[in-house]
Backbone as a chain_set.jsonl record, in Angstrom:
{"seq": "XXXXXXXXXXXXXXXXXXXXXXXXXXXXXXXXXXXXXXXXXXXXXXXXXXXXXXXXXXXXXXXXXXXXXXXXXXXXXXXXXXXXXXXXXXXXXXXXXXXXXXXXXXXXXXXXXXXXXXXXXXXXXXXXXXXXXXXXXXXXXXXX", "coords": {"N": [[19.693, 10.325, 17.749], [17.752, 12.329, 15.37], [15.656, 15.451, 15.567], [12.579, 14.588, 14.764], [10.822, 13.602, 12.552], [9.816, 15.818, 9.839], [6.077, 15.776, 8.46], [4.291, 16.341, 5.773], [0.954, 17.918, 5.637], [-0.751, 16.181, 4.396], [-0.107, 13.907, 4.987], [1.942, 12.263, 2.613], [4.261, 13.359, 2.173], [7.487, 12.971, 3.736], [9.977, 14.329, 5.646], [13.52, 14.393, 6.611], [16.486, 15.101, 8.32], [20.041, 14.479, 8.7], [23.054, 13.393, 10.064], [25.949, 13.753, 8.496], [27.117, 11.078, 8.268], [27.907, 7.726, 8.272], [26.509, 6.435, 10.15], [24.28, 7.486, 9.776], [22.355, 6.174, 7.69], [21.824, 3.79, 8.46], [20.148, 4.333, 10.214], [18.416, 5.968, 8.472], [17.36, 4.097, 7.083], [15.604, 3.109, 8.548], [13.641, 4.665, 9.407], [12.691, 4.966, 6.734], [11.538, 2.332, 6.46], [9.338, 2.507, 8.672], [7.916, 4.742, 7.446], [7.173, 3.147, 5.334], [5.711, 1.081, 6.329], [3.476, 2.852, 7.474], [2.577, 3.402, 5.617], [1.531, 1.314, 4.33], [2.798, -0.148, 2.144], [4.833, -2.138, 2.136], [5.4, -4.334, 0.104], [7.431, -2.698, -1.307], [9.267, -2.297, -0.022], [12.206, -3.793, -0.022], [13.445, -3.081, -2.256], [13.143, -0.341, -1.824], [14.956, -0.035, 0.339], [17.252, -0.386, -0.009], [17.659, 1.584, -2.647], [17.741, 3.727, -0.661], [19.972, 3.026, 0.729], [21.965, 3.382, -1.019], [21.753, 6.117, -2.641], [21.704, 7.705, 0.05], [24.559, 6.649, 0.951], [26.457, 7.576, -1.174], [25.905, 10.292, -0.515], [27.105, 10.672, 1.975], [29.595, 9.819, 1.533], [30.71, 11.259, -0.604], [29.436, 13.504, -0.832], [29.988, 15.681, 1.148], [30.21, 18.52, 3.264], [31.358, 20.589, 5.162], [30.006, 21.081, 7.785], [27.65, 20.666, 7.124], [24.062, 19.575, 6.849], [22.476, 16.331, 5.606], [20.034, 15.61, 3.753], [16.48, 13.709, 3.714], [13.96, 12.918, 1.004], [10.534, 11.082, 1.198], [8.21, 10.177, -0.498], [5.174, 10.051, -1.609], [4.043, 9.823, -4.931], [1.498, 10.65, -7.542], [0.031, 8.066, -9.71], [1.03, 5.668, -8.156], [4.194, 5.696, -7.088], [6.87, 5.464, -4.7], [8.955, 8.169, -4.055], [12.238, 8.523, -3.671], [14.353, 10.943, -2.483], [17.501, 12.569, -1.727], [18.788, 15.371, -0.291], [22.264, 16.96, -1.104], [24.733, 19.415, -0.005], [26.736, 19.438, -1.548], [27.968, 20.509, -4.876], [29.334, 18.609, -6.382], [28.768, 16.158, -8.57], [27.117, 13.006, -9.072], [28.361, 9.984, -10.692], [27.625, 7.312, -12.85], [29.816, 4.968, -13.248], [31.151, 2.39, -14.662], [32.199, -0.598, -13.163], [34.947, -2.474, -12.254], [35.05, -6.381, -12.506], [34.738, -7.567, -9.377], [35.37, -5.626, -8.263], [35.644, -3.486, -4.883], [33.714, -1.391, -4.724], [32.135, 1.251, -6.27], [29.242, 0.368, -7.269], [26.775, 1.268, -7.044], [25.25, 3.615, -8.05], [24.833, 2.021, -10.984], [23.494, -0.21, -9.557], [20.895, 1.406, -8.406], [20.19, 2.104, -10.544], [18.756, -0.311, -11.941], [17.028, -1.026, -9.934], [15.339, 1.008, -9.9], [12.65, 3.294, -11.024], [13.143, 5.073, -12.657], [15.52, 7.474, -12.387], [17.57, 10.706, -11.049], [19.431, 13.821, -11.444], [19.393, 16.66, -9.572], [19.38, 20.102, -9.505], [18.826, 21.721, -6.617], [17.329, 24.558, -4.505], [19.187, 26.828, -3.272], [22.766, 26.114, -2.108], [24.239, 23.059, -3.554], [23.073, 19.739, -4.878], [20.012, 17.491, -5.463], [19.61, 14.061, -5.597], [16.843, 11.792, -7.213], [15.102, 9.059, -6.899], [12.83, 6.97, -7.88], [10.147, 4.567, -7.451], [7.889, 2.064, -9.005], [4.871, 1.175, -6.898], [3.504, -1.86, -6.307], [0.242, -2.617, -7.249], [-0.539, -0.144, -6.502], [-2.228, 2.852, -7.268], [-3.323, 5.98, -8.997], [-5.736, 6.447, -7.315], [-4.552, 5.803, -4.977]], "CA": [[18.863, 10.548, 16.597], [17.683, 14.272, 15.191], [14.394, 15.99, 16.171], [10.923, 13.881, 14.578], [10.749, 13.938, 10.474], [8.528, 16.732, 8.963], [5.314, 14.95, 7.481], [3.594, 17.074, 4.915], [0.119, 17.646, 5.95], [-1.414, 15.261, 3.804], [0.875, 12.519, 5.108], [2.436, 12.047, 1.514], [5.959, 13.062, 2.275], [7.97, 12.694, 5.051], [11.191, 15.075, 5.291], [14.106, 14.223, 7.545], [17.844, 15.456, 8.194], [20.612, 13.327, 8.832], [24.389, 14.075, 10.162], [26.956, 13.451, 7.12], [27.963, 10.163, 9.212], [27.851, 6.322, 8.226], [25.481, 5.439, 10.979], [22.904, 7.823, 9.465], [22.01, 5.567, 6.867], [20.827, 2.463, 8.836], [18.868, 5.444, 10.939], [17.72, 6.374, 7.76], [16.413, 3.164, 6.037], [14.775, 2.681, 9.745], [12.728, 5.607, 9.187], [11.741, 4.539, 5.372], [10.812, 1.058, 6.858], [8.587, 2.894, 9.486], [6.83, 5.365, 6.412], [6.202, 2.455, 4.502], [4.868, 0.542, 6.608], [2.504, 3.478, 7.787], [1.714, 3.672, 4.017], [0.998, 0.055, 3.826], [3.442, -0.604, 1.176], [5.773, -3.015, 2.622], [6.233, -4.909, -0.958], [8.291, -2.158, -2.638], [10.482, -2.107, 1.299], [13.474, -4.297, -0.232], [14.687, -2.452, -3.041], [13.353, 0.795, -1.266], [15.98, 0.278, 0.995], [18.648, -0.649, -0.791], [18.13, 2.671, -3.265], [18.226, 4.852, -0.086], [21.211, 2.888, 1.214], [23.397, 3.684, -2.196], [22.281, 7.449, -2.635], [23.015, 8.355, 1.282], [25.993, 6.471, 1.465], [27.12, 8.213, -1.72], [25.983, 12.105, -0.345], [27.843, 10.841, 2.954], [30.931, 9.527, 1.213], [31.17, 12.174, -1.505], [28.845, 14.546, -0.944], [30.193, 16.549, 2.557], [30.306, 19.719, 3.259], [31.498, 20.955, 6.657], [29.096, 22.199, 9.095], [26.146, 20.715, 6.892], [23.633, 18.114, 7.228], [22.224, 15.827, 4.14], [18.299, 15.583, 3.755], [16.05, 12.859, 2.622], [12.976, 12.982, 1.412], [10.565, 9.971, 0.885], [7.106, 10.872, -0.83], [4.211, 9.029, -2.367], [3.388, 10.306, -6.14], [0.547, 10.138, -8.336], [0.402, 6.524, -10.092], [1.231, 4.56, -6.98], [5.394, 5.256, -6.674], [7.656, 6.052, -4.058], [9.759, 8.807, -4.5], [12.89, 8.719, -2.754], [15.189, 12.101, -2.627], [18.424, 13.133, -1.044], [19.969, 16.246, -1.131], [23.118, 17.183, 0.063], [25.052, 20.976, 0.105], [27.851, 19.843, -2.517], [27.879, 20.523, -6.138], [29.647, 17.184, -7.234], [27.589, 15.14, -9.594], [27.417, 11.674, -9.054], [28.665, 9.448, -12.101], [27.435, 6.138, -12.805], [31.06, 4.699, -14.029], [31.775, 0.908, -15.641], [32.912, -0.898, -11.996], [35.535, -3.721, -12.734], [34.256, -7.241, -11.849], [35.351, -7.797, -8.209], [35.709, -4.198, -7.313], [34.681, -3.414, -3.38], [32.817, 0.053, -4.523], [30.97, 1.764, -7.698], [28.122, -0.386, -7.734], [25.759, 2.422, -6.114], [24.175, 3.942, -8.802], [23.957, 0.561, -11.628], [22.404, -0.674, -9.261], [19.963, 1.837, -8.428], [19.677, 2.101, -12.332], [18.084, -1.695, -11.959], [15.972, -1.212, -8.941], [13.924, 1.835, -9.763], [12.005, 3.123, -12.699], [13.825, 6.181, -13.06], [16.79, 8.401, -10.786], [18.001, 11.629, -11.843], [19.902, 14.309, -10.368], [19.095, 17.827, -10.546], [19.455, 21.574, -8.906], [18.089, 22.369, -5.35], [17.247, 25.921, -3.889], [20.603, 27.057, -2.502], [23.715, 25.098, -2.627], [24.065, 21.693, -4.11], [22.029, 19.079, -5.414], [19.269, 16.095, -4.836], [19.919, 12.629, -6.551], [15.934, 11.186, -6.725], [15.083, 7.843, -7.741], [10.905, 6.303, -8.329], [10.191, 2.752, -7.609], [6.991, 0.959, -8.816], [4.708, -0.045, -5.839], [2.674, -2.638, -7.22], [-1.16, -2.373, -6.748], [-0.879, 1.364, -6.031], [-2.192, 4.034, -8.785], [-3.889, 7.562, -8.559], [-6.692, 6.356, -6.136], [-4.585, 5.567, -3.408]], "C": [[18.477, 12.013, 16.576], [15.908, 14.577, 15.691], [13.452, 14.69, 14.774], [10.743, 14.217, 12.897], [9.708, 14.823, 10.511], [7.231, 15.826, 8.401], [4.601, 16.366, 6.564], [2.197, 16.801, 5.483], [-1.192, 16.602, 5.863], [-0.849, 14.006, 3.963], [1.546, 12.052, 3.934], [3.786, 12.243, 1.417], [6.765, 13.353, 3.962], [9.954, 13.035, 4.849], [12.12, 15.151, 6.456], [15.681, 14.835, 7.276], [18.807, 14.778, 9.288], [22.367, 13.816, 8.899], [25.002, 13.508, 8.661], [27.808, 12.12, 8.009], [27.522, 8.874, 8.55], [26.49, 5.859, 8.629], [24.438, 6.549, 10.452], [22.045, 7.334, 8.648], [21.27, 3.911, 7.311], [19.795, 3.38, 9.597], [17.787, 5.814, 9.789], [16.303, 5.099, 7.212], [15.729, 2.791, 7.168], [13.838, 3.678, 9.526], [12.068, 5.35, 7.269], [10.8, 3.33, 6.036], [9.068, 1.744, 7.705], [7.177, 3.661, 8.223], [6.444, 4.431, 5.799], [5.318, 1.444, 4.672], [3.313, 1.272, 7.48], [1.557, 3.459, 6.811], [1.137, 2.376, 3.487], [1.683, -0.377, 2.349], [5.066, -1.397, 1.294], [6.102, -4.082, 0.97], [7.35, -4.273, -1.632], [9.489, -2.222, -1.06], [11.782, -2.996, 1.168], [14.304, -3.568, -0.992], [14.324, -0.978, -2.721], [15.066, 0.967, -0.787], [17.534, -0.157, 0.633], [18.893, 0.739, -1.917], [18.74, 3.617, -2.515], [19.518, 4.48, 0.395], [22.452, 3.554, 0.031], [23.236, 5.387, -2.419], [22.59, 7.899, -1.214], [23.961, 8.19, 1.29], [26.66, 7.407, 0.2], [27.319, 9.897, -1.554], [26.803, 11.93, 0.92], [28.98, 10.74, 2.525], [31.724, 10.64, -0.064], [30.319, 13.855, -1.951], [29.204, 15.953, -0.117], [30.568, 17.638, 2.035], [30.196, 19.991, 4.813], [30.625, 21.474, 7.124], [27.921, 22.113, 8.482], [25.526, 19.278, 6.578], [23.106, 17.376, 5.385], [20.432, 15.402, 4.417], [17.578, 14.671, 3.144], [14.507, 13.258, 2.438], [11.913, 11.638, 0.864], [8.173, 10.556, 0.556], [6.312, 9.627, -1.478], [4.124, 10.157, -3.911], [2.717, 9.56, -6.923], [1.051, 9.087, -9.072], [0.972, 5.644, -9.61], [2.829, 4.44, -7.157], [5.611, 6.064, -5.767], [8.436, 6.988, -4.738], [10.932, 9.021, -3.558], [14.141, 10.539, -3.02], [16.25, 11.852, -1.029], [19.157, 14.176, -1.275], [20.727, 16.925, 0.109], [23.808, 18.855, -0.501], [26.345, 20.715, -0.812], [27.26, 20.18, -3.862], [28.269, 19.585, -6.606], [28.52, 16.693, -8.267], [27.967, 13.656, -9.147], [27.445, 10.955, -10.486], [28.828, 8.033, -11.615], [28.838, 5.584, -14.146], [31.013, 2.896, -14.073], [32.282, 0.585, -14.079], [33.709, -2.39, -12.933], [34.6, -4.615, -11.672], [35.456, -7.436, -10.77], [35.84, -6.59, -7.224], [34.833, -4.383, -5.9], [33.648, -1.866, -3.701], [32.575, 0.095, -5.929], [29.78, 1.163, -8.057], [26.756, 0.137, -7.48], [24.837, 2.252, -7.296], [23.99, 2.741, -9.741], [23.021, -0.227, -10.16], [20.752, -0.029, -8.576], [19.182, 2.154, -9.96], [18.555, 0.962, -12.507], [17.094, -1.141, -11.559], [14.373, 0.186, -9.373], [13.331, 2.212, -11.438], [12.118, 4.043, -13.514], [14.431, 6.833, -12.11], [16.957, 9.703, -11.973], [19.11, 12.446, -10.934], [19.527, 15.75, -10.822], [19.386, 18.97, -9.262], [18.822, 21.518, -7.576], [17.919, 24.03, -4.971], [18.733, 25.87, -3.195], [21.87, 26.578, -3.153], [23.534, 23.249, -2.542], [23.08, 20.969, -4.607], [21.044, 18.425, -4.903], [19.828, 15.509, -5.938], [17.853, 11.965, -5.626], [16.286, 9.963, -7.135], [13.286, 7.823, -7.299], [11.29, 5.124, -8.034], [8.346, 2.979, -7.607], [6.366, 0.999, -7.456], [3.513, -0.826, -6.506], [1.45, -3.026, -6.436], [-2.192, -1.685, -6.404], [-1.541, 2.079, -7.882], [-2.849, 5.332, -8.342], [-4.52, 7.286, -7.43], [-5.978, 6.334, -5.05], [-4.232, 6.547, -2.466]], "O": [[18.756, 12.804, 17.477], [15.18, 13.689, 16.135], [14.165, 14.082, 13.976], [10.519, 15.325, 12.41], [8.719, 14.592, 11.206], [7.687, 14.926, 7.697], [4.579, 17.437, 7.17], [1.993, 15.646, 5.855], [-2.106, 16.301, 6.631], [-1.062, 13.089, 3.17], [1.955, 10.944, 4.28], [4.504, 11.513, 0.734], [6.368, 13.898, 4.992], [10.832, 12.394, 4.27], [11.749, 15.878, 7.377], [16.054, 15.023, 6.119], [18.486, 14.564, 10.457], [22.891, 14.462, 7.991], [24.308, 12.86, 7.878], [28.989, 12.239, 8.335], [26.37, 9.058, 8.156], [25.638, 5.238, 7.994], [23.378, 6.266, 11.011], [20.922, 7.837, 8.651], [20.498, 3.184, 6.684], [18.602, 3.082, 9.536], [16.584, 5.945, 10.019], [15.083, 5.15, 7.056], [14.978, 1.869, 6.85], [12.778, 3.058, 9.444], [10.942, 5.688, 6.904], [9.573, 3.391, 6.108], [7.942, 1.442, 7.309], [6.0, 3.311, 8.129], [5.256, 4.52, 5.49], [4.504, 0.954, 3.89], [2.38, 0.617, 7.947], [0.327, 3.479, 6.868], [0.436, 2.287, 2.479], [0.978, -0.932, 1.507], [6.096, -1.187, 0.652], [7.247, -4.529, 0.898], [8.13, -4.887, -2.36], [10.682, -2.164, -1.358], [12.504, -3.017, 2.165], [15.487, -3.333, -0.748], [15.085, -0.173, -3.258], [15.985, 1.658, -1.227], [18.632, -0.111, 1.188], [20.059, 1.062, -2.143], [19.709, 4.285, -2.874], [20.32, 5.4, 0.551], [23.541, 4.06, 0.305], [24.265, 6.064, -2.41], [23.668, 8.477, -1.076], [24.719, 9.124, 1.552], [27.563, 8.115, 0.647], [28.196, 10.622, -2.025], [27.371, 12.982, 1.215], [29.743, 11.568, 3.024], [32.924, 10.747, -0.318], [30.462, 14.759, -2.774], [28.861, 17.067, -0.511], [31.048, 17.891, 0.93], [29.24, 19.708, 5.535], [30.44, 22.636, 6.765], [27.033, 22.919, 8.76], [26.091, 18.244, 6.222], [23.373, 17.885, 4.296], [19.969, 14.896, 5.438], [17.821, 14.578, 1.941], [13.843, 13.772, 3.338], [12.481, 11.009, -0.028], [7.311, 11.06, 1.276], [6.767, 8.52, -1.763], [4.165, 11.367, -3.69], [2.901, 8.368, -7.169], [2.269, 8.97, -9.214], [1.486, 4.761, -10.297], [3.186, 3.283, -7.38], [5.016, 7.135, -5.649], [8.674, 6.792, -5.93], [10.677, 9.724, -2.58], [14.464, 10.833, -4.171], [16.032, 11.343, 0.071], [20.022, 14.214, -2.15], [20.454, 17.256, 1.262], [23.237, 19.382, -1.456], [27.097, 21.684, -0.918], [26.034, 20.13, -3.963], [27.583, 19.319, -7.593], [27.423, 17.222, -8.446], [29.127, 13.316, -8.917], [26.644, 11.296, -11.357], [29.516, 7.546, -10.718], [28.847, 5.732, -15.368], [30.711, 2.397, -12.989], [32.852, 1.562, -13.593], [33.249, -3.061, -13.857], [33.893, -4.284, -10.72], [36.662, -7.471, -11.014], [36.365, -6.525, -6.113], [33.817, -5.055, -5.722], [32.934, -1.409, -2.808], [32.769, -0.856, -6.686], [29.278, 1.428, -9.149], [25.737, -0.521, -7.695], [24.038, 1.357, -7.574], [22.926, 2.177, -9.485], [21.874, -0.671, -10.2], [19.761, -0.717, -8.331], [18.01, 2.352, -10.279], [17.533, 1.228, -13.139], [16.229, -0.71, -12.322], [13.153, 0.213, -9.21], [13.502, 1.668, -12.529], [11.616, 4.156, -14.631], [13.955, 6.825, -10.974], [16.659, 9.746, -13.167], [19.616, 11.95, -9.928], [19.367, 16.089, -11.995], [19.593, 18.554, -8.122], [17.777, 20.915, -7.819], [18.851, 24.663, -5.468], [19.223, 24.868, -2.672], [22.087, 26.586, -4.365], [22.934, 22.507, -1.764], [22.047, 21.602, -4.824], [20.951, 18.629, -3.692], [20.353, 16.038, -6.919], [17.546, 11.789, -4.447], [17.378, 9.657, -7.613], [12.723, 8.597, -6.524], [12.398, 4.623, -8.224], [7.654, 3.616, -6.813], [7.22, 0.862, -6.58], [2.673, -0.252, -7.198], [1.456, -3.575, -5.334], [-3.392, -1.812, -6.164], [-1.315, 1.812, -9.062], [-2.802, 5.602, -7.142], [-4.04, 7.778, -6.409], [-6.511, 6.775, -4.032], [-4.282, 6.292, -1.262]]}, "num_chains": 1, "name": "protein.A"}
């Protein structure tokens, strides 16, 4: 595993880096599980981890870039959602494409389209992008 996630001082985000490998992605959603259950928001922890499973595996499977790592980051924002981020050192875009029925792959992003309450993808400092996504946690709002 890599050195100890960043927390932001206010405990609100929690910033980790992650080889460009397969197995960084069950490492990963082990470290969401852990923030959200620090944060006491273990209801939104199913389709959390199923958003971060479809954008890592897609910055590991199409994102690489030799000799560089892929970053997540996993934040609380005002009006009680998660914010999940990943950004990796390519320029690609990810494209949510039509999957035939019975295909073994493309189902990443529709189904992060479902699960959260908005994704995007946009610019980073340097090279390449993030892909976020928001989820809902239900019960949360400014106060918490």
């Amino acid at each position: 595993m890599g050195p100890a996630p960043t927390n932001s001082p206010d405990g609100d985000t929690v910033v980790r880096r992650w080889r460009q490998a397969a197995r960084s992605v069950p490492l990963a959603r082990r470290e969401l599980r852990r923030t959200l259950a620090r944060w006491e928001w273990g209801a939104v922890e199913g389709a959390a981890s199923l958003v971060l499973s479809e954008l890592l595996t897609n910055a590991v499977r199409h994102g690489r870039v030799s000799g560089r790592e892929v970053e997540t980051h996993f934040a609380r924002v005002p009006g009680g959602a998660l914010r999940i981020e990943v950004h990796d050192a390519s320029e690609q875009r990810p494209l949510m494409a039509l999957t035939e029925s019975g295909a073994d792959g493309g189902w990443g992003l529709p189904l992060v389209d479902v699960l959260a309450e908005k994704w995007g993808v946009c610019d980073r400092p340097g090279a390449g992008k993030l892909v976020w996504a928001e989820l809902a946690v239900e019960g949360e709002s400014d106060a918490s």
